[in-house]
Coordinates of C-alpha atoms in Angstrom, one line a residue:
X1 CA 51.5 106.7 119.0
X2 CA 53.4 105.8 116.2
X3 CA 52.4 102.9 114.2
X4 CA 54.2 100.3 111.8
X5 CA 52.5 101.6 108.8
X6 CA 54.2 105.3 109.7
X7 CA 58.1 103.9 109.7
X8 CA 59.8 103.3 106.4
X9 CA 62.3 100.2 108.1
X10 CA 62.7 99.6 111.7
X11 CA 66.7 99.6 110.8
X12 CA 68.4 102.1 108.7
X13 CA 71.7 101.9 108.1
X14 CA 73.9 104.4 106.6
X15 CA 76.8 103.5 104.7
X16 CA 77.2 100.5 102.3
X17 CA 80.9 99.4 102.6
X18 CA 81.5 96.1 104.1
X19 CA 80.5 96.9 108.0
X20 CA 77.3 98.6 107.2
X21 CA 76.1 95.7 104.6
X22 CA 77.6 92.7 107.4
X23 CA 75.0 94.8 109.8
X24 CA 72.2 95.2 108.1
X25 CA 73.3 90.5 106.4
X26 CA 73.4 90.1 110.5
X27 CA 70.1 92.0 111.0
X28 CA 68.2 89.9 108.6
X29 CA 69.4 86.6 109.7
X30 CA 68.9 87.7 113.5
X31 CA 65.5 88.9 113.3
X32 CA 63.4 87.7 109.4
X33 CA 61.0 89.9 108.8
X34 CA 62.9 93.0 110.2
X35 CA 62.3 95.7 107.6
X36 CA 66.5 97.5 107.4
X37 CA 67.3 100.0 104.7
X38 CA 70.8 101.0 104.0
X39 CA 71.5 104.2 102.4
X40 CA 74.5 104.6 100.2
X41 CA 75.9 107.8 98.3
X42 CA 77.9 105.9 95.9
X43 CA 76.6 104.4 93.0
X44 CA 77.6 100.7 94.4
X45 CA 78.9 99.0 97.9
X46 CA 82.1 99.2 99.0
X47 CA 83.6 101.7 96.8
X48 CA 85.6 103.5 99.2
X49 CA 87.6 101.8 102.4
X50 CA 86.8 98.6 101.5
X51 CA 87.1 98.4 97.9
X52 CA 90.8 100.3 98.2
X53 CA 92.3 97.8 100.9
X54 CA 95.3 95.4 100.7
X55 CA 92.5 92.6 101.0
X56 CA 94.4 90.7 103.7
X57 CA 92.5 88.4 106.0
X58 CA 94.6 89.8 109.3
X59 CA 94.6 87.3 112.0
X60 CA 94.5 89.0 114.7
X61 CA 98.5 89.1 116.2
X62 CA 98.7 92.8 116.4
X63 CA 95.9 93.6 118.7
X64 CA 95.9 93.6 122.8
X65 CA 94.0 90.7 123.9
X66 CA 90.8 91.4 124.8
X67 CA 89.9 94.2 122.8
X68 CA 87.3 94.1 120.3
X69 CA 90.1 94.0 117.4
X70 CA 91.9 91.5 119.1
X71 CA 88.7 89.2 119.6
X72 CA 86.8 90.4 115.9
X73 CA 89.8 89.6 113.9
X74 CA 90.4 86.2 115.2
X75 CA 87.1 85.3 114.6
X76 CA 86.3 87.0 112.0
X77 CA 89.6 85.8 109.7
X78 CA 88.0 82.2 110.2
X79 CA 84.4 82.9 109.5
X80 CA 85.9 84.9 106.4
X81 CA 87.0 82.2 105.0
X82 CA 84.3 80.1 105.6
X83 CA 81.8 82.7 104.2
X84 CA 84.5 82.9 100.7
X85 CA 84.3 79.4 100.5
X86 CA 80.6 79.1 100.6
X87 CA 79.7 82.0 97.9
X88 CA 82.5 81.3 95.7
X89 CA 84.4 84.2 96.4
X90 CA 87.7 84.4 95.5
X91 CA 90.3 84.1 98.5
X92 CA 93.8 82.3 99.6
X93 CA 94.9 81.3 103.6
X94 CA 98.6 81.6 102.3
X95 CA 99.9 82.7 106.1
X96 CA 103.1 85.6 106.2
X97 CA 106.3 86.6 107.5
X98 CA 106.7 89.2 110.2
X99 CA 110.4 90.2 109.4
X100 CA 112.6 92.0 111.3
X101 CA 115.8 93.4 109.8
X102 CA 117.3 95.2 112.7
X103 CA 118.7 94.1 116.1
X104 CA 116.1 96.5 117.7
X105 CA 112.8 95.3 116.5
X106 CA 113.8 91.7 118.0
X107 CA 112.5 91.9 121.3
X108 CA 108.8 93.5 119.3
X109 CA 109.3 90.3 117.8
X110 CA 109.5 88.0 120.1
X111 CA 106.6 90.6 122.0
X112 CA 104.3 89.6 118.7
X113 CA 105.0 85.5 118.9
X114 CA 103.6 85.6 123.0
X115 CA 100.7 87.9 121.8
X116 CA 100.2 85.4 119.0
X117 CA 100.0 82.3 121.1
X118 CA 97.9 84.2 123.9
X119 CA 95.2 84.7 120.5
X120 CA 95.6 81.0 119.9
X121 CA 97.0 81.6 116.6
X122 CA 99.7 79.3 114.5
X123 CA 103.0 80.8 114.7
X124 CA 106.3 79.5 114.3
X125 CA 109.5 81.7 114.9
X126 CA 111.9 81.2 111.9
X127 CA 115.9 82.1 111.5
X128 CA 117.6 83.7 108.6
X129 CA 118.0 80.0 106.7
X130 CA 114.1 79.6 107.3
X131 CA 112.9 83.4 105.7
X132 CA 114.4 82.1 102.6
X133 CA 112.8 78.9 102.3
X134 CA 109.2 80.9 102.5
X135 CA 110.4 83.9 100.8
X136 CA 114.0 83.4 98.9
X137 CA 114.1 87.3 98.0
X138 CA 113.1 88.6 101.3
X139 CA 116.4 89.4 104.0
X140 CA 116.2 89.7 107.7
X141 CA 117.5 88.9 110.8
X142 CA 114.6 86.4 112.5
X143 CA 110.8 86.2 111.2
X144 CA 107.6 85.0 112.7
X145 CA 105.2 83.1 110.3
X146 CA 101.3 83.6 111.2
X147 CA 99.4 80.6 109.4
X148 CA 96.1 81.7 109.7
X149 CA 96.5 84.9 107.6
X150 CA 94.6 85.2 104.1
X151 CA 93.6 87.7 101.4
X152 CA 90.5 87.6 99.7
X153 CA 88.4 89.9 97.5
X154 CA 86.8 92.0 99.9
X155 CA 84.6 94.0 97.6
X156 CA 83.3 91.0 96.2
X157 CA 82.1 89.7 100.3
X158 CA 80.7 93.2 100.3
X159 CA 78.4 92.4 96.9
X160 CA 77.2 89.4 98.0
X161 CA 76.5 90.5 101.7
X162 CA 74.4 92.9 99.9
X163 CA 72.9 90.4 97.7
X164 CA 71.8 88.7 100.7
X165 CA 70.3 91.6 102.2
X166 CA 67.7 92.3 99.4
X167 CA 67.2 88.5 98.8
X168 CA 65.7 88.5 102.4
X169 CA 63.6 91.7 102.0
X170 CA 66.2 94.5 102.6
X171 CA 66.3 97.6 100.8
X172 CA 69.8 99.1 99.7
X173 CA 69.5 102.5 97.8
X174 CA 72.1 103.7 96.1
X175 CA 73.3 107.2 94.7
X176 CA 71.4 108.5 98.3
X177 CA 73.8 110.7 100.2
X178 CA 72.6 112.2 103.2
X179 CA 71.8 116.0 104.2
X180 CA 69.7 115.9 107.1
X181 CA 68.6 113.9 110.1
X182 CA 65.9 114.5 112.5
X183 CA 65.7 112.7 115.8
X184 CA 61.7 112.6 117.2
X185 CA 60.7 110.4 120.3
X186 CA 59.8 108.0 118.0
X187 CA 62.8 107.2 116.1
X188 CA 64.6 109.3 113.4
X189 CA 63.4 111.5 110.1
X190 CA 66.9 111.0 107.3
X191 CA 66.7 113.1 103.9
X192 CA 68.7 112.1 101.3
X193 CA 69.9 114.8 98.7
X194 CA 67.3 114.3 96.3
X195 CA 64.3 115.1 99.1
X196 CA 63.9 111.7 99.9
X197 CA 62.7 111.4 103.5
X198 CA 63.4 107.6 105.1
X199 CA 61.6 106.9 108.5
X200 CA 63.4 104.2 111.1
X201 CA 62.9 103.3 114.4
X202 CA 66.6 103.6 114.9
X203 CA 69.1 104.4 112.9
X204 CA 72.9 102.7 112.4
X205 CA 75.6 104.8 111.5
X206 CA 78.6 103.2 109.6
X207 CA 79.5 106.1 107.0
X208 CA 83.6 105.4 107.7
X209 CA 85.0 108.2 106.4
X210 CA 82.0 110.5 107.3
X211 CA 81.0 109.1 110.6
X212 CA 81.4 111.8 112.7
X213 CA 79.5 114.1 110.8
X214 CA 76.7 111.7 110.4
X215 CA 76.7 111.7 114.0
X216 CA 76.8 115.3 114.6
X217 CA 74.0 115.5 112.6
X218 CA 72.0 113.4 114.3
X219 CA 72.5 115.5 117.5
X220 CA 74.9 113.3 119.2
X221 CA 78.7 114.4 120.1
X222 CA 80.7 111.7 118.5
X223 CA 83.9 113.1 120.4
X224 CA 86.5 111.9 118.2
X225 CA 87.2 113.6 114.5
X226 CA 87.9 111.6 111.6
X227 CA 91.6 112.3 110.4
X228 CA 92.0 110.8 106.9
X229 CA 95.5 109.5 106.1
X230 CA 96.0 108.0 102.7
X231 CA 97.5 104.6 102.2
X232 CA 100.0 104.9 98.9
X233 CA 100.5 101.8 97.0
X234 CA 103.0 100.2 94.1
X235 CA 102.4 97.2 92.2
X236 CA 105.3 95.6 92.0
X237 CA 106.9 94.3 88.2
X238 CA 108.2 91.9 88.7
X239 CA 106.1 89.5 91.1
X240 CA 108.0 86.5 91.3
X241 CA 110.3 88.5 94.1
X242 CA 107.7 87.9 96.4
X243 CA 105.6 84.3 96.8
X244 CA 102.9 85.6 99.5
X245 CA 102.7 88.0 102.4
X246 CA 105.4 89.9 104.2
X247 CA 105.3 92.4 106.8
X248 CA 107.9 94.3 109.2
X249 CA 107.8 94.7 112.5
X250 CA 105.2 97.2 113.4
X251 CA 105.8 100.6 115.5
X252 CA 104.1 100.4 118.5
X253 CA 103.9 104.0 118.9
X254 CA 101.9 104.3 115.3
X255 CA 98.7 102.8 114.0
X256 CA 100.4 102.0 110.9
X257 CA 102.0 98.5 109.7
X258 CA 104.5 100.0 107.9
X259 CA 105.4 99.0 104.4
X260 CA 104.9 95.8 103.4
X261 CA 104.4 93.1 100.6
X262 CA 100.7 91.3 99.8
X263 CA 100.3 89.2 96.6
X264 CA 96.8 89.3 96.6
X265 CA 94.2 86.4 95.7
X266 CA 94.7 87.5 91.8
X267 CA 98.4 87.1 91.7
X268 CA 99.6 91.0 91.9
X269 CA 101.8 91.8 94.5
X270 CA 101.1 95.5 96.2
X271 CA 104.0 97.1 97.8
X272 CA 102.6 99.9 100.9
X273 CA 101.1 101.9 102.3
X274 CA 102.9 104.8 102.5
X275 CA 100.7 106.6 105.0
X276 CA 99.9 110.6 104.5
X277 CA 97.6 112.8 105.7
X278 CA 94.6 113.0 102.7
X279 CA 93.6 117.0 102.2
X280 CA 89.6 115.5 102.0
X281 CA 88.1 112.8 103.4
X282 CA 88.1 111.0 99.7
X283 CA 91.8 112.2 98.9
X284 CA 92.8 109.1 97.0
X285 CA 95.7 111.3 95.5
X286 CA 98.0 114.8 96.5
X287 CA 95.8 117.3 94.0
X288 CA 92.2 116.1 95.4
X289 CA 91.6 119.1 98.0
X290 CA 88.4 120.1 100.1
X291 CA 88.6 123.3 101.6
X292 CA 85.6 122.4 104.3
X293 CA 87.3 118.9 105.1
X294 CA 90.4 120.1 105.4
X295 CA 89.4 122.6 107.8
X296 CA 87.6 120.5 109.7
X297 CA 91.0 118.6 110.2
X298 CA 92.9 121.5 111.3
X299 CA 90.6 123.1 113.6
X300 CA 90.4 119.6 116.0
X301 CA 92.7 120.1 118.7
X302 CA 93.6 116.5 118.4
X303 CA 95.7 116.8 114.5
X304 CA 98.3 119.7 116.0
X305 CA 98.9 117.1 118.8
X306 CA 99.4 114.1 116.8
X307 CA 101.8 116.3 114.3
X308 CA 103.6 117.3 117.5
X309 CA 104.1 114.1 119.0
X310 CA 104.6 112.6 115.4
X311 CA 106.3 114.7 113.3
X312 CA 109.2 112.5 112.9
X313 CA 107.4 109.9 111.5
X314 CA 104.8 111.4 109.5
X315 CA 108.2 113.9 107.6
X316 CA 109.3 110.0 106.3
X317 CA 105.9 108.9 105.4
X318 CA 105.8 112.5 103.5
X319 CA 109.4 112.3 101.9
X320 CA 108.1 108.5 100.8
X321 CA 105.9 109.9 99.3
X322 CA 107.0 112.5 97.4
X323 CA 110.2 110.2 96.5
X324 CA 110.1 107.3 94.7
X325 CA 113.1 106.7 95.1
X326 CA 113.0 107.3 98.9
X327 CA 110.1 104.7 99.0
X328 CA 112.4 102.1 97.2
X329 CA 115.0 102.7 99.5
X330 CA 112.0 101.4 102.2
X331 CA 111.3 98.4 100.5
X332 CA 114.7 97.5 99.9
X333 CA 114.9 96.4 104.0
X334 CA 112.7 93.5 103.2
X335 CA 113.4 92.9 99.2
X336 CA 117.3 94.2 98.9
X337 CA 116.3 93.6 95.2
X338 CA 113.9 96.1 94.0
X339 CA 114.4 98.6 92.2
X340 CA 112.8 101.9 91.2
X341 CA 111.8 100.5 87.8
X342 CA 110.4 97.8 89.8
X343 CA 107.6 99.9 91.1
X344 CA 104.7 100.8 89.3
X345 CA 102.1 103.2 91.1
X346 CA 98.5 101.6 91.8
X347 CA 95.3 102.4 93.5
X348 CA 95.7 104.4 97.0
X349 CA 92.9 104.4 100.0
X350 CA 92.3 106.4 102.8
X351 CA 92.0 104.9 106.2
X352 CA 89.1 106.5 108.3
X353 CA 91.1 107.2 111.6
X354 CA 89.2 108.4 114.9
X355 CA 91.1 110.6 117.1
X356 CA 90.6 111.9 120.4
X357 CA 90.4 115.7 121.5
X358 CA 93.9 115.5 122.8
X359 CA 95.4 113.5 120.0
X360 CA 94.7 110.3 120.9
X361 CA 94.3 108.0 117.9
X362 CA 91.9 105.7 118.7
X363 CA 93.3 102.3 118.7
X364 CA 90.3 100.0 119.3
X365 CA 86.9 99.7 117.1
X366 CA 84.4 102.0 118.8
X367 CA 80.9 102.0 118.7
X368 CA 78.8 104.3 120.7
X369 CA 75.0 104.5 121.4
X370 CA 72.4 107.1 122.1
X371 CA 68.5 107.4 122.1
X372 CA 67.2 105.5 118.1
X373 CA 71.0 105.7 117.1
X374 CA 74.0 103.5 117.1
X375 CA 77.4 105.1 115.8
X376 CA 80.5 103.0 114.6
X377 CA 83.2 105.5 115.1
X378 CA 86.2 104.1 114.4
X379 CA 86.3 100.8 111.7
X380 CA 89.6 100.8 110.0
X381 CA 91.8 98.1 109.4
X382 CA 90.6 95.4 110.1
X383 CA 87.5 96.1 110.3
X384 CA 87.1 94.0 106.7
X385 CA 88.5 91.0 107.8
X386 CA 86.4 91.5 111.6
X387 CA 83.2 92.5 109.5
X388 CA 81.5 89.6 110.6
X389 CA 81.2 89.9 114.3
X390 CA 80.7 93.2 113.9
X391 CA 77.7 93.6 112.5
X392 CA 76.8 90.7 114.5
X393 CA 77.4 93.5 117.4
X394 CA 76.1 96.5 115.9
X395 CA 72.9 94.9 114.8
X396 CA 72.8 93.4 118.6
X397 CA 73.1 96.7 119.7
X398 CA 70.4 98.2 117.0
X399 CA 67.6 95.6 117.6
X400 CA 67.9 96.3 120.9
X401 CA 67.3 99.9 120.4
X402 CA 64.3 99.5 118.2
X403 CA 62.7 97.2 121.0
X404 CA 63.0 99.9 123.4
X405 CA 60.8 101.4 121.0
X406 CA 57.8 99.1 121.7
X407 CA 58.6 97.4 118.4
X408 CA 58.3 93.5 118.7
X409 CA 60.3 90.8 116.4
X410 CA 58.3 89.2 113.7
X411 CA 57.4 85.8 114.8
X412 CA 59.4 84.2 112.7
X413 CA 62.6 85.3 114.8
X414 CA 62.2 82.8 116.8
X415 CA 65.6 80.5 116.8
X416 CA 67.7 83.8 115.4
X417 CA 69.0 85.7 117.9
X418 CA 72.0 87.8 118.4

């Protein structure tokens, strides 16, 4: 049998952006004592999706009630504030406009205030007169204005949540990518590249843009690929057009928001995302191409369905982005006042998107389970903002696991659970 001694951590966690680092935070405040490792192939946390985000504190309107975006975000937007205000991080609640600029989009409108007040959140519907008093540059036919929004730095929540971690005993190594993973009876055998071996009861799996293969090399069939599309962003000049956050009304038949206007918590104002499909899984611009990952994308069923069914959509996203000028002509449905000179081009991310076998884009977070493993799927936006409760869950869900191995709580759980 397997003894304590043998096992490196009970908990290893792969990936340090914001949703591994909030499981393995949750982990140590659920169970003290709990020996959790995260691995990390970057040099620091959060240096892909959540270091390249719009860091806005969503609150939760877009997403059908009851589904674990709906219920994350709306309590995770509150306990991210809470959890800024406490370390000192920097963050604003400044609320936003959901703008609608043609006839059409009213009755998604009026679909988002119900859906709003079903999530308990703090809208107020607003006319043409009322836009301008929030936003004097911004022009559309009726608004929506969602108090409980925010932005905040989300790289910073990251550092500290990773502070935290090693301040209670938690190891985070960084510069330790992946190669191998050996499932046993007993738990699971990880090798980094640089031959280290890492020994875990169970291990947690929340490498976002490389989840699925970390899950197919644990032996488990993930059953969703991860598409990357790239998010392209301007910084806008002249940021007195725009006092806070403005969005459009969102396509119901697309995971996207759809261009829109965030000043962030340091003043800039960011114009996008322009939405693409990336040629790697880390490519933050046109020229950055991986053979393998790209193949990998065009071999799953699921991408020649989605460009089938979407292919209107994704040629605007695509002229965007090759245009500039097409782009401004975007923007100029909520700010008639850009201009091309106006827009200045800043950092771009790439949203880890899940989708199904027969093009399904996964539209919910998704976390599955096997024997000593526990897989987080699907974590895009807004994941940062629901980080939070998810780790609550995934930690739930991986101290569990590790009981089933005969391993017992340190003593000095007791009060702590998830």
């Amino acid at each position: 049998m397997t003894t304590r001694a043998a096992y490196d951590c009970e908990v290893l966690v792969i990936g340090g952006g914001i949703v591994g680092l909030s499981t393995a935070y949750a982990i140590t405040r659920a169970a003290p004592g709990t020996r959790v490792t995260v691995l990390e192939k970057e040099w620091g946390p959060g240096r892909h999706q959540t270091g390249r985000n719009s860091g806005v504190i969503h609150s939760g309107i877009y997403y059908r009630p009851g589904s674990l975006k709906a219920r994350f975000a709306v309590r995770g937007a509150a306990e991210m504030v809470d959890f800024c205000a406490e370390h000192g991080i920097a963050h604003a609640v400044t609320g936003k406009l959901i703008v609608a600029t043609e006839r059409s989009e009213l009755p998604r409108l009026h679909g988002l205030v119900q859906r709003g007040r079903e999530h308990g959140l703090p809208v107020r519907e607003l006319g043409p007169a009322q836009i301008a008093e929030y936003e004097p540059h911004v022009r559309g036919l009726a608004a929506i204005r969602v108090g409980s929004t925010g932005v905040c730095d989300f790289g910073a929540v990251a550092a500290r949540f990773a502070t935290e971690v090693t301040e209670a005993g938690g190891r985070i190594r960084y510069g330790a990518e992946v190669t191998a993973i050996d499932r046993r009876p007993w738990g699971t055998a990880v090798r980094t590249a640089d031959g280290h071996v890492v020994r875990a009861r169970v291990l947690v799996n929340c490498a976002g843009l490389h989840s699925d293969r970390i899950a197919r090399l644990a032996g488990d069939d993930p059953g969703v690929r991860i598409v990357p599309f790239r998010g392209e962003y301007y910084e806008l000049a002249r940021e007195r057009l725009v006092r806070g956050l403005v969005y459009p009304v969102p396509d119901p038949a697309f995971p996207f928001l759809g261009v829109h206007l965030t000043r962030g918590f340091d003043g800039s104002v960011h114009v996008g995302p322009n939405a693409v499909p990336a040629l790697a899984r880390e490519g933050y611009s046109w020229p950055v191409v991986r053979p393998r990952e790209l193949a990998e994308t065009l071999t799953w069923p699921g991408s020649w369905q989605i460009a089938r069914r979407h292919w209107r959509y994704g040629a605007g996203e695509l002229h965007r982005s090759l245009s500039k000028r097409a782009f401004t002509q975007a923007v100029r449905r909520l700010l008639p006042e850009v201009t091309e000179d106006d827009l200045r081009p800043s950092t771009a991310g790439v949203r880890a998107q899940a989708v199904l076998r027969d093009g399904t884009l996964v539209d919910d977070f998704l976390i599955r389970e096997a024997p000593h493993t526990v897989h987080v799927l699907n974590a895009p936006s807004p994941a940062a903002t629901a980080s939070l409760p998810i780790g609550r869950e995934v930690a739930r869900r991986a101290l569990q696991r590790a009981r089933a191995t005969g391993w017992k709580p340190p003593a000095v759980e007791s009060g702590h659970c998830v």
